Coordinates of N, CA and C in Angstrom, one line a residue:
X1 N 7.0 28.4 -7.9 CA 6.4 27.4 -6.9 C 5.5 26.4 -7.6
X2 N 5.6 25.2 -7.1 CA 4.7 24.1 -7.7 C 3.3 24.3 -7.3
X3 N 2.4 24.0 -8.2 CA 1.0 24.1 -7.9 C 0.6 23.0 -7.0
X4 N -0.3 23.3 -6.0 CA -0.7 22.3 -5.0 C -2.1 21.8 -5.3
X5 N -2.4 20.6 -4.9 CA -3.7 20.1 -5.1 C -4.0 19.1 -4.0
X6 N -5.3 18.9 -3.6 CA -5.7 18.0 -2.6 C -5.8 16.6 -3.2
X7 N -5.1 15.6 -2.6 CA -5.2 14.2 -3.1 C -5.9 13.4 -2.0
X8 N -7.1 12.9 -2.4 CA -7.9 12.1 -1.4 C -8.2 10.8 -2.1
X9 N -7.3 9.8 -1.9 CA -7.6 8.5 -2.5 C -8.7 7.7 -1.9
X10 N -9.4 6.9 -2.6 CA -10.5 6.1 -2.1 C -9.8 4.8 -1.5
X11 N -9.6 4.9 -0.2 CA -8.9 3.8 0.5 C -9.8 2.6 0.7
X12 N -9.3 1.4 0.3 CA -10.1 0.2 0.3 C -10.2 -0.3 1.7
X13 N -11.3 -0.9 2.0 CA -11.6 -1.6 3.3 C -11.3 -3.1 3.0
X14 N -11.2 -3.9 4.1 CA -11.1 -5.3 4.0 C -12.2 -5.9 3.3
X15 N -13.4 -5.5 3.5 CA -14.6 -6.0 2.8 C -14.5 -5.8 1.3
X16 N -14.0 -4.6 0.9 CA -13.9 -4.3 -0.6 C -12.8 -5.2 -1.2
X17 N -11.7 -5.5 -0.5 CA -10.7 -6.3 -1.0 C -11.2 -7.8 -1.1
X18 N -11.9 -8.3 0.0 CA -12.5 -9.6 -0.1 C -13.4 -9.8 -1.3
X19 N -14.2 -8.8 -1.6 CA -15.2 -8.8 -2.7 C -14.4 -8.9 -4.0
X20 N -13.3 -8.1 -4.1 CA -12.5 -8.1 -5.4 C -11.8 -9.4 -5.6
X21 N -11.5 -10.1 -4.5 CA -10.8 -11.4 -4.6 C -11.7 -12.6 -4.6
X22 N -13.0 -12.4 -4.5 CA -13.9 -13.5 -4.3 C -13.7 -14.6 -5.4
X23 N -13.5 -14.3 -6.6 CA -13.5 -15.3 -7.7 C -12.0 -15.6 -8.1
X24 N -11.1 -15.1 -7.4 CA -9.6 -15.3 -7.8 C -9.2 -16.6 -7.1
X25 N -8.5 -17.5 -7.9 CA -8.0 -18.7 -7.3 C -7.1 -18.5 -6.2
X26 N -7.1 -19.4 -5.2 CA -6.2 -19.2 -4.0 C -4.7 -19.1 -4.3
X27 N -4.3 -19.8 -5.4 CA -2.8 -19.8 -5.6 C -2.4 -18.6 -6.6
X28 N -3.2 -17.6 -6.8 CA -2.9 -16.5 -7.7 C -2.0 -15.5 -6.9
X29 N -0.8 -15.2 -7.5 CA 0.1 -14.2 -6.8 C -0.6 -12.8 -6.9
X30 N -0.4 -12.0 -5.9 CA -0.9 -10.7 -5.8 C 0.2 -9.7 -6.2
X31 N -0.1 -8.9 -7.3 CA 0.8 -7.9 -7.7 C 0.3 -6.5 -7.3
X32 N 1.1 -5.6 -7.0 CA 0.7 -4.3 -6.6 C 1.3 -3.2 -7.5
X33 N 0.5 -2.3 -8.0 CA 1.0 -1.2 -8.9 C 1.0 0.0 -8.0
X34 N 2.2 0.6 -7.8 CA 2.4 1.8 -7.0 C 2.5 3.0 -7.9
X35 N 1.6 4.0 -7.6 CA 1.6 5.2 -8.5 C 2.9 5.9 -8.4
X36 N 3.3 6.5 -9.5 CA 4.6 7.3 -9.6 C 4.4 8.6 -8.8
X37 N 3.2 9.0 -8.7 CA 2.9 10.2 -7.9 C 1.5 10.1 -7.5
X38 N 1.0 11.1 -6.7 CA -0.4 11.0 -6.2 C -1.4 10.9 -7.3
X39 N -2.1 9.7 -7.4 CA -3.1 9.4 -8.4 C -2.5 9.2 -9.8
X40 N -1.2 9.1 -10.0 CA -0.6 8.9 -11.3 C -0.2 7.5 -11.6
X41 N -1.2 6.7 -12.2 CA -0.9 5.3 -12.5 C -0.5 5.1 -14.0
X42 N -0.2 6.2 -14.7 CA 0.2 6.1 -16.1 C 1.5 5.3 -16.2
X43 N 2.5 5.6 -15.3 CA 3.7 4.9 -15.2 C 3.9 4.4 -13.8
X44 N 3.3 3.3 -13.5 CA 3.4 2.8 -12.1 C 4.6 1.8 -11.9
X45 N 5.0 1.6 -10.7 CA 6.0 0.6 -10.4 C 5.4 -0.6 -9.9
X46 N 5.9 -1.8 -10.3 CA 5.3 -3.1 -10.0 C 5.9 -3.7 -8.8
X47 N 5.1 -4.2 -7.9 CA 5.6 -4.9 -6.7 C 4.7 -6.1 -6.5
X48 N 5.2 -7.0 -5.6 CA 4.4 -8.2 -5.2 C 4.1 -8.2 -3.7
X49 N 3.0 -8.7 -3.4 CA 2.6 -8.8 -2.0 C 3.4 -9.9 -1.3
X50 N 4.1 -9.6 -0.2 CA 4.9 -10.5 0.5 C 4.5 -10.8 2.0
X51 N 3.7 -9.9 2.5 CA 3.3 -10.1 3.9 C 2.1 -9.3 4.2
X52 N 1.3 -9.6 5.3 CA 0.2 -8.8 5.7 C 0.1 -9.0 7.2
X53 N 0.0 -7.9 8.0 CA -0.2 -8.1 9.4 C -0.6 -6.7 10.0
X54 N -1.2 -6.8 11.2 CA -1.5 -5.5 11.9 C -0.2 -4.8 12.4
X55 N -0.2 -3.5 12.2 CA 1.0 -2.8 12.6 C 0.5 -1.6 13.5
X56 N 1.2 -1.5 14.7 CA 0.9 -0.5 15.6 C 1.6 0.8 15.3
X57 N 0.9 1.9 15.2 CA 1.5 3.2 14.9 C 1.1 4.2 16.0
X58 N 2.0 5.1 16.2 CA 1.7 6.2 17.2 C 0.6 7.1 16.6
X59 N -0.2 7.6 17.5 CA -1.3 8.5 17.0 C -0.8 9.9 17.1
X60 N -1.3 10.8 16.2 CA -0.9 12.2 16.2 C -1.7 13.0 17.2
X61 N -2.6 12.3 17.9 CA -3.6 13.0 18.8 C -2.9 13.4 20.1
X62 N -3.3 14.6 20.6 CA -2.8 15.1 21.9 C -3.8 14.7 23.0
X63 N -4.8 13.9 22.6 CA -5.9 13.5 23.6 C -5.3 12.6 24.6
X64 N -5.4 13.0 25.9 CA -4.9 12.1 27.0 C -5.5 10.7 26.9
X65 N -4.6 9.7 27.0 CA -5.1 8.3 27.0 C -5.3 7.7 25.6
X66 N -5.1 8.5 24.6 CA -5.2 8.0 23.2 C -3.9 7.2 23.0
X67 N -4.1 5.9 22.8 CA -3.0 5.0 22.6 C -2.7 4.9 21.1
X68 N -1.8 3.9 20.9 CA -1.4 3.7 19.5 C -2.6 3.2 18.6
X69 N -2.5 3.4 17.3 CA -3.5 3.0 16.4 C -3.0 1.7 15.7
X70 N -3.8 0.8 15.4 CA -3.4 -0.5 14.8 C -4.0 -0.4 13.3
X71 N -3.1 -0.6 12.4 CA -3.6 -0.6 10.9 C -3.1 -1.9 10.4
X72 N -4.1 -2.6 9.7 CA -3.7 -3.8 9.0 C -3.0 -3.4 7.7
X73 N -1.7 -3.9 7.6 CA -0.8 -3.4 6.5 C -0.4 -4.5 5.6
X74 N -0.5 -4.2 4.3 CA 0.0 -5.1 3.3 C 1.4 -4.7 3.0
X75 N 2.4 -5.6 2.9 CA 3.8 -5.3 2.7 C 4.1 -5.8 1.3
X76 N 4.8 -4.9 0.5 CA 5.2 -5.3 -0.9 C 6.7 -5.2 -1.0
X77 N 7.2 -6.0 -1.9 CA 8.6 -6.0 -2.3 C 8.7 -5.9 -3.8
X78 N 9.9 -5.6 -4.3 CA 10.1 -5.6 -5.7 C 9.9 -7.0 -6.3
X79 N 9.4 -7.0 -7.6 CA 9.2 -8.2 -8.3 C 10.5 -9.0 -8.4
X80 N 10.4 -10.3 -8.6 CA 11.6 -11.1 -8.8 C 12.4 -10.7 -10.0
X81 N 13.7 -10.7 -9.9 CA 14.6 -10.3 -11.0 C 15.9 -9.9 -10.5
X82 N 16.8 -9.5 -11.4 CA 18.2 -9.1 -11.1 C 18.2 -7.6 -11.0
X83 N 18.8 -7.2 -9.9 CA 18.8 -5.7 -9.6 C 20.3 -5.3 -9.3
X84 N 20.6 -4.0 -9.5 CA 21.9 -3.5 -9.1 C 21.8 -3.3 -7.6
X85 N 22.9 -3.6 -6.9 CA 23.0 -3.5 -5.5 C 23.1 -2.0 -5.2
X86 N 22.2 -1.5 -4.3 CA 22.3 -0.1 -3.8 C 23.2 0.0 -2.7
X87 N 24.3 0.6 -2.8 CA 25.4 0.6 -1.8 C 25.5 2.0 -1.1
X88 N 24.4 2.6 -0.8 CA 24.4 3.9 -0.1 C 24.9 3.7 1.3

């Protein structure tokens, strides 16, 4: 059986992202490195930011009247290039 571990990433807030981008020129493309596994950035996959918008998700709560949760979501796509067509 595989060994288990707790993975608790430090999720960024909008304020932290704004601060990180404060000195970045407006026309700079945003690249996103996605970890190959929880916390494993040794061999990450590269993506580019293509959209950002609030997304409504269902809550896991059984609390009466608890409505959907809204999360501001960044959407990434594969970097530009030639790819094999996935025909599943």
